[in-house]
Each structure stands twice: as C-alpha cells, then as structure tokens.
Short mmCIF file of C-alpha atoms in Angstrom, two decimals:
data_model
loop_
_atom_site.label_atom_id
_atom_site.label_comp_id
_atom_site.label_asym_id
_atom_site.label_seq_id
_atom_site.Cartn_x
_atom_site.Cartn_y
_atom_site.Cartn_z
CA MET G 800 -21.87 85.61 -4.48
CA SER G 801 -23.77 87.99 -2.35
CA ALA G 802 -23.28 89.11 1.21
CA PRO G 803 -24.67 91.16 4.05
CA ALA G 804 -25.33 94.81 3.49
CA ALA G 805 -23.14 97.45 5.08
CA ALA G 806 -25.90 99.22 6.94
CA TYR G 807 -26.39 98.71 10.65
CA ASP G 808 -29.54 97.45 12.22
CA GLU G 809 -31.74 100.40 12.87
CA SER G 810 -33.26 98.86 15.97
CA ALA G 811 -31.47 98.12 19.20
CA THR G 812 -32.18 94.41 18.81
CA PRO G 813 -29.45 92.74 16.73
CA ARG G 814 -30.64 91.16 13.51
CA ARG G 815 -29.16 90.17 10.19
CA VAL G 816 -29.22 92.73 7.40
CA ASP G 817 -29.37 91.26 3.92
CA THR G 818 -29.37 92.64 0.42
CA PRO G 819 -32.53 92.07 -1.62
CA SER G 820 -30.85 89.34 -3.68
CA VAL G 821 -29.43 87.41 -0.77
CA ASP G 822 -32.07 84.67 -0.73
CA GLN G 823 -31.10 83.70 -4.25
CA GLU G 824 -27.38 83.87 -3.59
CA ARG G 825 -26.56 82.28 -0.25
CA PRO G 826 -28.24 80.28 2.51
CA THR G 827 -29.47 82.44 5.35
CA GLN G 828 -31.66 81.96 8.36
CA PRO G 829 -32.88 84.24 11.10
CA GLU G 830 -30.45 84.38 13.98
CA GLY G 831 -31.09 81.57 16.41
CA GLN G 832 -33.25 79.55 14.00
CA VAL G 833 -32.39 75.86 13.91
CA ASP G 834 -32.10 74.36 10.43
CA ALA G 835 -32.65 70.75 9.43
CA ALA G 836 -28.97 69.87 9.80
CA ASP G 837 -28.96 71.25 13.33
CA GLU G 838 -32.00 69.17 14.24
CA ARG G 839 -30.09 66.01 13.32
CA ARG G 840 -27.24 66.88 15.65
CA PRO G 841 -26.92 65.43 19.16
CA THR G 842 -28.42 67.54 21.93
CA PHE G 843 -25.05 68.84 23.12
CA TRP G 844 -24.17 70.33 19.71
CA ARG G 845 -27.60 71.93 19.39
CA ARG G 846 -27.33 73.45 22.85
CA PHE G 847 -23.76 74.66 22.35
CA PRO G 848 -23.42 75.29 18.59
CA ALA G 849 -20.12 77.14 18.98
CA ALA G 850 -18.62 73.92 20.36
CA SER G 851 -18.81 72.52 16.82
CA ALA G 852 -16.63 75.36 15.56
CA VAL G 853 -14.11 74.96 18.36
CA ALA G 854 -13.95 71.18 17.84
CA LEU G 855 -13.48 71.66 14.09
CA TYR G 856 -10.71 74.16 14.74
CA VAL G 857 -8.94 71.75 17.11
CA LEU G 858 -9.22 68.91 14.58
CA LEU G 859 -7.78 70.97 11.73
CA ARG G 860 -4.93 72.41 13.77
CA LEU G 861 -4.15 68.98 15.19
CA SER G 862 -3.86 67.70 11.62
CA GLY G 863 -1.29 70.39 10.83
CA LEU G 864 0.66 69.68 14.00
CA ILE G 865 0.77 65.95 13.26
CA ILE G 866 2.27 66.69 9.84
CA LEU G 867 4.86 68.94 11.47
CA ALA G 868 5.63 66.37 14.20
CA VAL G 869 6.23 63.60 11.65
CA PHE G 870 8.68 65.65 9.61
CA ALA G 871 10.33 67.12 12.71
CA HIS G 872 10.98 63.60 13.97
CA ARG G 873 12.46 62.57 10.63
CA ALA G 874 14.66 65.69 10.63
CA GLY G 875 15.84 65.10 14.19
CA ALA G 876 14.33 68.41 15.38
CA ASP G 877 12.61 68.92 18.70
CA PHE G 878 8.92 69.41 17.95
CA TRP G 879 8.15 71.53 21.01
CA SER G 880 11.16 73.79 20.55
CA LEU G 881 9.92 74.60 17.07
CA LEU G 882 6.75 75.97 18.66
CA HIS G 883 8.01 77.86 21.69
CA SER G 884 11.68 78.66 21.18
CA LYS G 885 12.10 80.33 17.79
CA PHE G 886 12.24 83.97 16.70
CA ASP G 887 9.52 86.15 18.26
CA ALA G 888 8.64 83.39 20.71
CA ILE G 889 12.06 83.80 22.33
CA TRP G 890 11.44 87.51 22.85
CA TYR G 891 8.05 86.97 24.45
CA VAL G 892 9.36 84.28 26.78
CA HIS G 893 12.26 86.49 27.87
CA ILE G 894 9.90 89.41 28.53
CA ALA G 895 7.62 87.16 30.56
CA GLU G 896 10.59 85.99 32.63
CA ASP G 897 12.70 89.15 32.97
CA GLY G 898 10.57 92.12 31.96
CA TYR G 899 11.36 94.97 29.59
CA ASP G 900 14.67 96.67 28.86
CA SER G 901 15.39 100.01 30.46
CA GLY G 902 16.65 101.61 27.27
CA LEU G 903 17.43 101.16 23.60
CA VAL G 904 19.96 98.38 24.23
CA ASN G 905 18.97 94.96 25.49
CA ASP G 906 20.22 94.88 29.08
CA HIS G 907 19.52 91.21 29.80
CA PRO G 908 22.82 89.27 29.77
CA GLU G 909 21.21 86.03 28.56
CA ALA G 910 19.43 87.72 25.64
CA HIS G 911 20.11 86.43 22.13
CA SER G 912 20.24 89.95 20.64
CA THR G 913 21.33 93.46 21.57
CA LEU G 914 18.11 94.94 20.13
CA PRO G 915 15.65 96.36 22.68
CA ASN G 916 12.59 94.26 23.50
CA LEU G 917 10.32 97.27 23.95
CA PRO G 918 8.55 96.91 20.54
CA PHE G 919 6.80 93.76 21.79
CA PHE G 920 3.48 94.78 23.31
CA PRO G 921 2.79 93.63 26.89
CA LEU G 922 -0.49 91.70 26.84
CA TYR G 923 0.80 88.36 25.62
CA PRO G 924 3.96 88.18 27.77
CA GLY G 925 1.88 89.38 30.71
CA LEU G 926 -0.58 86.52 30.25
CA VAL G 927 2.30 84.09 29.84
CA ALA G 928 3.91 85.30 33.08
CA ALA G 929 0.57 84.95 34.88
CA VAL G 930 0.06 81.37 33.70
CA ALA G 931 3.64 80.44 34.58
CA ALA G 932 3.16 81.94 38.05
CA VAL G 933 0.04 79.93 38.92
CA THR G 934 0.93 76.61 37.24
CA PRO G 935 3.89 74.23 37.51
CA PHE G 936 4.74 74.72 33.84
CA SER G 937 7.83 76.45 32.50
CA THR G 938 7.50 79.82 30.81
CA PRO G 939 7.83 78.41 27.26
CA VAL G 940 5.09 75.87 27.95
CA ALA G 941 2.94 78.59 29.53
CA ALA G 942 3.40 80.60 26.33
CA LEU G 943 1.97 77.72 24.30
CA ILE G 944 -0.93 77.29 26.74
CA VAL G 945 -1.88 80.95 26.30
CA SER G 946 -1.62 80.78 22.51
CA TRP G 947 -3.59 77.56 22.23
CA LEU G 948 -6.37 78.67 24.57
CA ALA G 949 -6.57 82.00 22.74
CA GLY G 950 -6.91 80.05 19.50
CA LEU G 951 -10.04 78.40 20.86
CA VAL G 952 -11.47 81.78 21.85
CA ALA G 953 -10.58 83.17 18.44
CA ALA G 954 -12.32 80.27 16.69
CA TRP G 955 -15.41 80.89 18.80
CA GLY G 956 -15.39 84.59 17.95
CA ILE G 957 -14.85 83.99 14.23
CA TYR G 958 -17.74 81.54 14.26
CA ALA G 959 -19.91 84.13 16.03
CA VAL G 960 -19.16 86.73 13.34
CA GLY G 961 -19.85 84.33 10.46
CA THR G 962 -23.07 83.07 12.06
CA HIS G 963 -24.31 86.59 12.80
CA LEU G 964 -23.71 87.71 9.22
CA ALA G 965 -24.94 84.64 7.37
CA SER G 966 -25.51 81.20 8.87
CA ARG G 967 -23.98 78.60 11.12
CA THR G 968 -22.60 76.84 8.08
CA VAL G 969 -20.77 79.98 6.99
CA GLY G 970 -19.49 80.41 10.55
CA LEU G 971 -18.06 76.89 10.57
CA ILE G 972 -16.46 77.31 7.15
CA LEU G 973 -14.97 80.64 8.19
CA VAL G 974 -13.33 79.00 11.21
CA ALA G 975 -12.07 76.13 9.06
CA LEU G 976 -10.54 78.48 6.50
CA TRP G 977 -8.73 80.41 9.21
CA ALA G 978 -7.41 77.15 10.69
CA VAL G 979 -5.81 76.04 7.41
CA LEU G 980 -4.21 79.26 6.24
CA PRO G 981 -0.69 78.76 4.87
CA HIS G 982 0.79 80.36 8.00
CA ALA G 983 -1.63 78.65 10.39
CA VAL G 984 1.23 76.86 12.18
CA VAL G 985 1.89 80.21 13.87
CA GLN G 986 -1.45 79.82 15.65
CA ASN G 987 0.22 77.03 17.65
CA MET G 988 3.47 78.89 18.28
CA ALA G 989 4.30 81.22 21.14
CA TYR G 990 3.18 84.20 19.05
CA THR G 991 0.48 86.82 19.55
CA GLU G 992 -1.64 85.99 16.51
CA THR G 993 -4.30 83.98 18.36
CA VAL G 994 -4.59 86.41 21.28
CA PHE G 995 -4.98 89.38 18.97
CA THR G 996 -7.35 87.60 16.57
CA ALA G 997 -9.58 86.57 19.48
CA LEU G 998 -9.87 90.19 20.60
CA VAL G 999 -10.48 91.34 17.02
CA ALA G 1000 -13.22 88.78 16.43
CA TRP G 1001 -15.14 89.62 19.58
CA THR G 1002 -14.69 93.36 19.09
CA LEU G 1003 -16.12 93.15 15.57
CA TYR G 1004 -18.94 90.93 16.81
CA ALA G 1005 -19.78 93.51 19.47
CA LEU G 1006 -19.78 96.26 16.84
CA LEU G 1007 -22.08 94.26 14.58
CA ARG G 1008 -24.49 93.94 17.49
CA ARG G 1009 -24.03 97.60 18.50
CA GLN G 1010 -22.67 96.65 21.91
CA TRP G 1011 -20.56 99.76 22.11
CA LEU G 1012 -19.08 99.49 25.58
CA THR G 1013 -18.05 95.88 25.01
CA ALA G 1014 -16.44 96.82 21.70
CA GLY G 1015 -14.60 99.75 23.25
CA LEU G 1016 -13.25 97.74 26.17
CA LEU G 1017 -12.16 94.81 24.00
CA CYS G 1018 -10.43 97.19 21.61
CA LEU G 1019 -8.68 98.82 24.57
CA VAL G 1020 -7.28 95.42 25.57
CA ALA G 1021 -6.35 94.63 21.94
CA GLY G 1022 -4.29 97.81 21.92
CA LEU G 1023 -2.00 96.14 24.45
CA ALA G 1024 -1.48 93.10 22.21
CA ARG G 1025 -0.05 94.37 18.91
CA PRO G 1026 0.71 97.66 17.16
CA SER G 1027 -1.65 96.61 14.35
CA ALA G 1028 -4.47 97.23 16.84
CA SER G 1029 -4.52 100.69 15.27
CA THR G 1030 -6.62 99.13 12.50
CA LEU G 1031 -9.18 97.87 15.00
CA ILE G 1032 -9.20 101.27 16.69
CA ALA G 1033 -10.01 102.80 13.31
CA ALA G 1034 -12.89 100.35 12.85
CA VAL G 1035 -14.36 101.14 16.26
CA GLY G 1036 -13.80 104.89 15.96
CA LEU G 1037 -15.20 105.35 12.46
CA THR G 1038 -18.15 103.06 13.11
CA ALA G 1039 -18.89 105.01 16.29
CA LEU G 1040 -18.60 108.26 14.33
CA VAL G 1041 -21.27 107.08 11.90
CA ALA G 1042 -23.55 106.29 14.84
CA MET G 1043 -22.88 109.73 16.33
CA VAL G 1044 -23.74 111.48 13.07
CA ARG G 1045 -26.94 109.42 12.86
CA ARG G 1046 -27.60 110.16 16.54
CA GLN G 1047 -27.93 106.48 17.37
CA ASP G 1048 -27.52 104.81 20.77
CA GLY G 1049 -26.94 107.98 22.79
CA TRP G 1050 -23.63 108.27 24.63
CA ARG G 1051 -22.46 104.71 24.05
CA PRO G 1052 -20.74 105.27 20.66
CA TRP G 1053 -18.90 108.21 22.23
CA ALA G 1054 -17.72 105.99 25.06
CA ALA G 1055 -16.52 103.31 22.63
CA ALA G 1056 -14.60 105.87 20.60
CA VAL G 1057 -12.90 107.19 23.75
CA LEU G 1058 -12.10 103.79 25.22
CA SER G 1059 -10.82 102.04 22.08
CA PRO G 1060 -7.39 103.72 21.71
CA LEU G 1061 -6.47 103.89 25.41
CA GLY G 1062 -4.53 100.62 25.56
CA TYR G 1063 -2.52 101.36 22.43
CA LEU G 1064 -1.81 104.96 23.35
CA GLY G 1065 -1.08 103.98 26.92
CA TYR G 1066 1.72 101.63 25.91
CA LEU G 1067 3.18 104.17 23.49
CA ALA G 1068 3.11 106.75 26.29
CA TRP G 1069 4.82 104.33 28.66
CA ILE G 1070 7.63 103.73 26.16
CA GLY G 1071 7.92 107.46 25.58
CA HIS G 1072 8.29 108.04 29.30
CA ARG G 1073 10.81 105.20 29.63
CA LEU G 1074 13.00 106.45 26.78
CA GLY G 1075 12.46 110.16 27.29
CA ARG G 1076 10.99 111.12 23.91
CA ALA G 1077 7.41 111.33 22.66
CA ASP G 1078 8.05 109.39 19.44
CA ALA G 1079 10.15 106.72 21.16
CA TYR G 1080 8.23 103.71 19.84
CA PHE G 1081 8.33 104.78 16.19
CA TYR G 1082 11.94 105.96 16.49
CA MET G 1083 12.94 102.59 17.93
CA GLN G 1084 11.09 100.65 15.23
CA GLU G 1085 12.62 102.69 12.42
CA LYS G 1086 16.21 103.11 13.64
CA TYR G 1087 16.79 99.85 15.47
CA TRP G 1088 14.37 97.21 14.15
CA ARG G 1089 14.08 98.60 10.61
CA ILE G 1090 10.34 97.98 10.41
CA GLY G 1091 8.92 101.44 10.14
CA PHE G 1092 6.06 102.50 7.88
CA ASP G 1093 7.16 103.49 4.38
CA GLY G 1094 3.78 103.47 2.64
CA GLY G 1095 4.53 100.34 0.64
CA VAL G 1096 7.85 101.32 -0.98
CA SER G 1097 9.66 98.30 0.44
CA THR G 1098 6.78 96.00 -0.52
CA LEU G 1099 6.80 97.23 -4.11
CA LYS G 1100 10.56 96.68 -4.36
CA ALA G 1101 10.17 93.14 -3.07
CA LEU G 1102 7.28 92.52 -5.47
CA LYS G 1103 9.43 93.68 -8.38
CA GLN G 1104 12.10 91.27 -7.21
CA VAL G 1105 9.58 88.43 -7.13
CA LEU G 1106 8.50 89.17 -10.68
CA THR G 1107 12.01 89.50 -12.13
CA GLN G 1108 14.34 87.25 -10.10
CA PRO G 1109 14.38 83.85 -8.43
CA VAL G 1110 13.36 84.24 -4.79
CA PRO G 1111 12.63 81.89 -1.86
CA LEU G 1112 9.28 80.11 -1.67
CA SER G 1113 8.04 82.34 1.16
CA TYR G 1114 8.21 85.36 -1.14
CA TYR G 1115 5.98 83.69 -3.71
CA VAL G 1116 3.48 82.65 -1.02
CA SER G 1117 3.33 86.20 0.37
CA THR G 1118 2.78 87.55 -3.14
CA LEU G 1119 -0.05 85.09 -3.74
CA LEU G 1120 -1.72 85.97 -0.43
CA LEU G 1121 -1.40 89.71 -0.97
CA GLY G 1122 -2.93 89.38 -4.42
CA LEU G 1123 -5.75 87.25 -3.04
CA ALA G 1124 -6.33 89.85 -0.32
CA VAL G 1125 -6.85 92.55 -2.96
CA VAL G 1126 -9.50 90.42 -4.67
CA LEU G 1127 -11.24 89.63 -1.39
CA ILE G 1128 -11.29 93.28 -0.34
CA ALA G 1129 -12.95 94.12 -3.66
CA LEU G 1130 -15.58 91.45 -2.97
CA LEU G 1131 -16.19 92.79 0.54
CA VAL G 1132 -16.81 96.24 -0.92
CA LEU G 1133 -18.89 95.09 -3.90
CA HIS G 1134 -21.05 92.84 -1.72
CA ARG G 1135 -21.58 95.61 0.82
CA TYR G 1136 -20.35 93.92 3.95
CA PRO G 1137 -20.89 95.80 7.22
CA LEU G 1138 -18.84 98.93 7.77
CA PRO G 1139 -16.62 97.74 10.65
CA LEU G 1140 -15.51 94.70 8.65
CA LEU G 1141 -14.67 96.87 5.65
CA ILE G 1142 -12.73 99.44 7.67
CA TYR G 1143 -10.79 96.83 9.62
CA SER G 1144 -9.96 94.67 6.60
CA ILE G 1145 -8.85 97.55 4.38
CA ALA G 1146 -6.87 99.23 7.15
CA PHE G 1147 -5.17 95.98 8.09
CA PHE G 1148 -4.18 95.32 4.49
CA LEU G 1149 -2.76 98.84 4.13
CA ILE G 1150 -0.77 98.51 7.34
CA SER G 1151 0.58 95.14 6.22
CA ILE G 1152 1.81 96.33 2.84
CA GLY G 1153 2.93 99.71 4.22
CA THR G 1154 5.27 98.22 6.81
CA GLU G 1155 8.80 98.10 5.43
CA ASN G 1156 10.87 94.95 5.03
CA TYR G 1157 9.92 91.41 6.09
CA TYR G 1158 8.13 90.78 2.81
CA TRP G 1159 8.23 87.03 3.43
CA ALA G 1160 6.10 87.51 6.56
CA LYS G 1161 3.33 89.55 4.93
CA GLY G 1162 1.10 86.48 4.76
CA ARG G 1163 1.44 86.00 8.51
CA TYR G 1164 0.74 89.68 9.07
CA LEU G 1165 -2.64 89.19 7.37
CA MET G 1166 -3.70 86.28 9.59
CA PRO G 1167 -5.80 88.38 12.02
CA ALA G 1168 -7.73 89.80 9.03
CA PHE G 1169 -10.06 86.79 9.02
CA ALA G 1170 -12.95 88.88 7.68
CA LEU G 1171 -11.26 88.73 4.28
CA LEU G 1172 -12.25 85.06 4.16
CA LEU G 1173 -15.98 85.77 4.34
CA PRO G 1174 -16.63 85.81 0.57
CA ILE G 1175 -14.90 82.44 0.25
CA ALA G 1176 -16.89 81.03 3.17
CA VAL G 1177 -20.16 82.21 1.67
CA GLY G 1178 -19.25 80.67 -1.68
CA LEU G 1179 -18.23 77.33 -0.17
CA ALA G 1180 -21.45 77.22 1.84
CA LYS G 1181 -23.33 76.83 -1.44
CA SER G 1182 -21.14 74.01 -2.74
CA ARG G 1183 -21.75 70.29 -2.51
CA ARG G 1184 -20.39 68.49 0.53
CA SER G 1185 -18.02 66.45 -1.64
CA THR G 1186 -16.62 69.63 -3.14
CA MET G 1187 -16.17 71.19 0.28
CA LEU G 1188 -14.43 68.14 1.70
CA THR G 1189 -12.09 67.97 -1.29
CA VAL G 1190 -11.18 71.65 -0.94
CA PHE G 1191 -10.43 71.34 2.77
CA ALA G 1192 -8.48 68.12 2.37
CA PHE G 1193 -6.25 69.95 -0.09
CA LEU G 1194 -5.95 73.01 2.18
CA VAL G 1195 -5.05 70.87 5.21
CA LEU G 1196 -2.21 69.27 3.27
CA VAL G 1197 -0.96 72.58 1.88
CA SER G 1198 -1.15 74.29 5.27
CA GLY G 1199 0.62 71.41 7.01
CA TRP G 1200 3.30 71.21 4.34
CA TYR G 1201 3.96 74.96 4.32
CA GLY G 1202 3.96 75.09 8.12
CA THR G 1203 6.60 72.36 8.07
CA TYR G 1204 8.61 74.35 5.54
CA LEU G 1205 8.47 77.48 7.71
CA SER G 1206 9.45 75.52 10.82
CA LEU G 1207 12.20 73.25 9.48
CA ILE G 1208 13.62 74.81 6.31
CA TRP G 1209 12.98 78.56 6.35
CA LYS G 1210 15.68 80.23 8.46
CA TYR G 1211 13.87 83.42 9.37
CA SER G 1212 10.71 84.41 11.23
CA PRO G 1213 7.60 82.84 9.71
#
C-alpha cells in the first residue's frame, strides 16, 4: 500500500501530494473531480458528497445501537441509562447542572464520589448546559444530543481528511472504520470522544490545507475539551515551526502556533488559580485520580499480566488495539503521510500508553486517533466490493457485540 507524501503543498492552493508510485498503488483523483461512481449517484449526493459519509456513519452507529438495545431489553436494563448515566457521563452531567468543585473534595452533596470533578475539561459540559438551557430536554438527554451531533460533525471531518489525502472512496471507508471500532459505542454515550474527534478532524484538515488561523482557533477550542489536546497542540505547533523555518505563509503559522495552546493552558491556569498552586491539575490527577503520566510503566506491567495470567476480555482487546496501533504508525511513517498526521498519531499513541492505570480503557483512549486507520482505508479501497462488504459486516457485529459487553457486563468505565 502506498499513501500521500509527507511534504506540504508548496503553493497556497491546496492540492493532493502523492508519491511517484501512488498511481499503481491506490485510486486517486484530483480534488473535486467526479468519478464514474459519483456520476451514477442522485443529484443530492453529488452536490453534497459529505452527506454520504454522514449517512453511512448514522447507519453503522444505528446498527450498533440496535444490537445494544436488543440485549439491554433481554437483560432488563434501561437502554438510555446505559448511554447517559454511567461512569464519566455522570460526572459531565453533574458539572453541566451544578458546576465545578471549589477544591480537591467534591462539594456537591448529591455526587456519587468524593473525588473532585475538576479534571473534566469544560467544553463538553458547557455545551450540554447550553443545550439543556434552550431546549425542554433534561441534562442527560442534552448530553446525548451534543455527543450525537458532534459525531456527525466528526464523521464529516474524517471524510474531509480522507478525501483530501486520497479519494472520496477512502474518505467513506475511513468514516466507516471509525464508526465500527470496538469501543464505538462510546460515540453514542455522554462522553467527550465525538466532540474532541470532530475538533481534531477539522484541525488536521485545516493544517493539510495550510489554513493556519482556522487550525489555530480549532485547536484552541479542542484544548478545552480534553487533556489529550496536548497532542493536537504538538501537531499544530511543530507543523507551524516547519513552515516558519521554510518561511512559508508569512505570519499565519506564527499565529497558529500562538493560538493553539491557549485553551489548554487557560484551563490549567484556571485550576491553578482555583486550587492555589501552579501544578494543581497534574497534582490532582496523580494524587487523587491516580492517572498521572508514568511513561508507560503501568502499561508494561499490565501487558506482562496479559501475557502471563488470565485477565478480563477488555484487557485482551486493549492489547490487540495497542499492537495494531504500532503497526499502523509504522505504515504511516513508511508511506510518508503528511507531517501533522504523523505528529498527532504518534503523540496520541505515546500519551495513551504513557498514562498510568486504566489499561482496559486504552482502546477507547485511541478512538480520536482516527488517522491511524488511513492505511487500512487505502487498502480496502482497492478491494472488491464483496470483500469490503464482508469485512464491514463482520466489524459491525464485533463492534456491536463488544459495545454490548462494555455496557452490560463490564463493571468499569469503557
């Protein structure tokens, strides 16, 4: 398999950059060109090609939810509560309703834990509170509305990245792969994965098109969504640095580099001010939540346990996904994918394995790293339709089954 080269377009007009062997390895077409398959589509789909990706995403996620609903009904569990009232979802709903704690002890009497809620970044609960304020829906339902709408935006952005790098077919496959990940059920929960992935996808798309101000502003907002936004900040900053060294695009790369970390640093500064110490966020994560950064020591211990002792299914799945991520990163590097995708994917993987504890959730941690799926999407784009349909039928079943396992059987955060 081959893939786009790492170099940026040397002109201001965005275009696709291919390696010399690309034409023999994968289907490509100039951006905006309509292929024969597109010509056979109805007018609406030709006029709004991204609608195909969004519709495909909805169909695949609906399939997973139907599987979950069937088994939830048989188990006597409330389907909607599984989506908006478990684990992290409870924290986000409480923040949206009651705000943040004033210190290192949860000061909300109805809270389900004494741990502080300050580690949860403010963008998602802020959006949830806004939707609840302007609609008749309850806060838990508003949380699902935000997550589901963000999933549509994320699918659109992922499609845009795949189409820009290769073809519309690759864009569609990339969206489909993301929709049937083993942990894809979380995309329909009151979690931040879809909001953050949407911001990541559009930030990377802006970088690929050298739209520096857009990339910087989107990264700023992403910094308010999750602490792992540090990986996106690295992608924007280092890509901008390359442009500065090459003296490309004037002041715009400088502006992107300055803007990108402001959201992330701003929230860390706010916590520091609230708790009265500069390292308050990292102190709180390490001493109270036990999810500091240990460089992978905890991950290696868990991996050794997986290889030598019986462990729960979620441990084996995380091990499989981490191993697959290593292979896909190697393919991204060997096939010379664009620099921002490489930086973001590698940094995200390192952050995921370097965070201590919660080994069973490592697969979910990797969900926003959709760029890792590009080599698979490019490979599937060359396969026969029957092969592709068989692969996705299998993935839909596996994703739905594992999502049901995480929701009904697994007793911890997915």
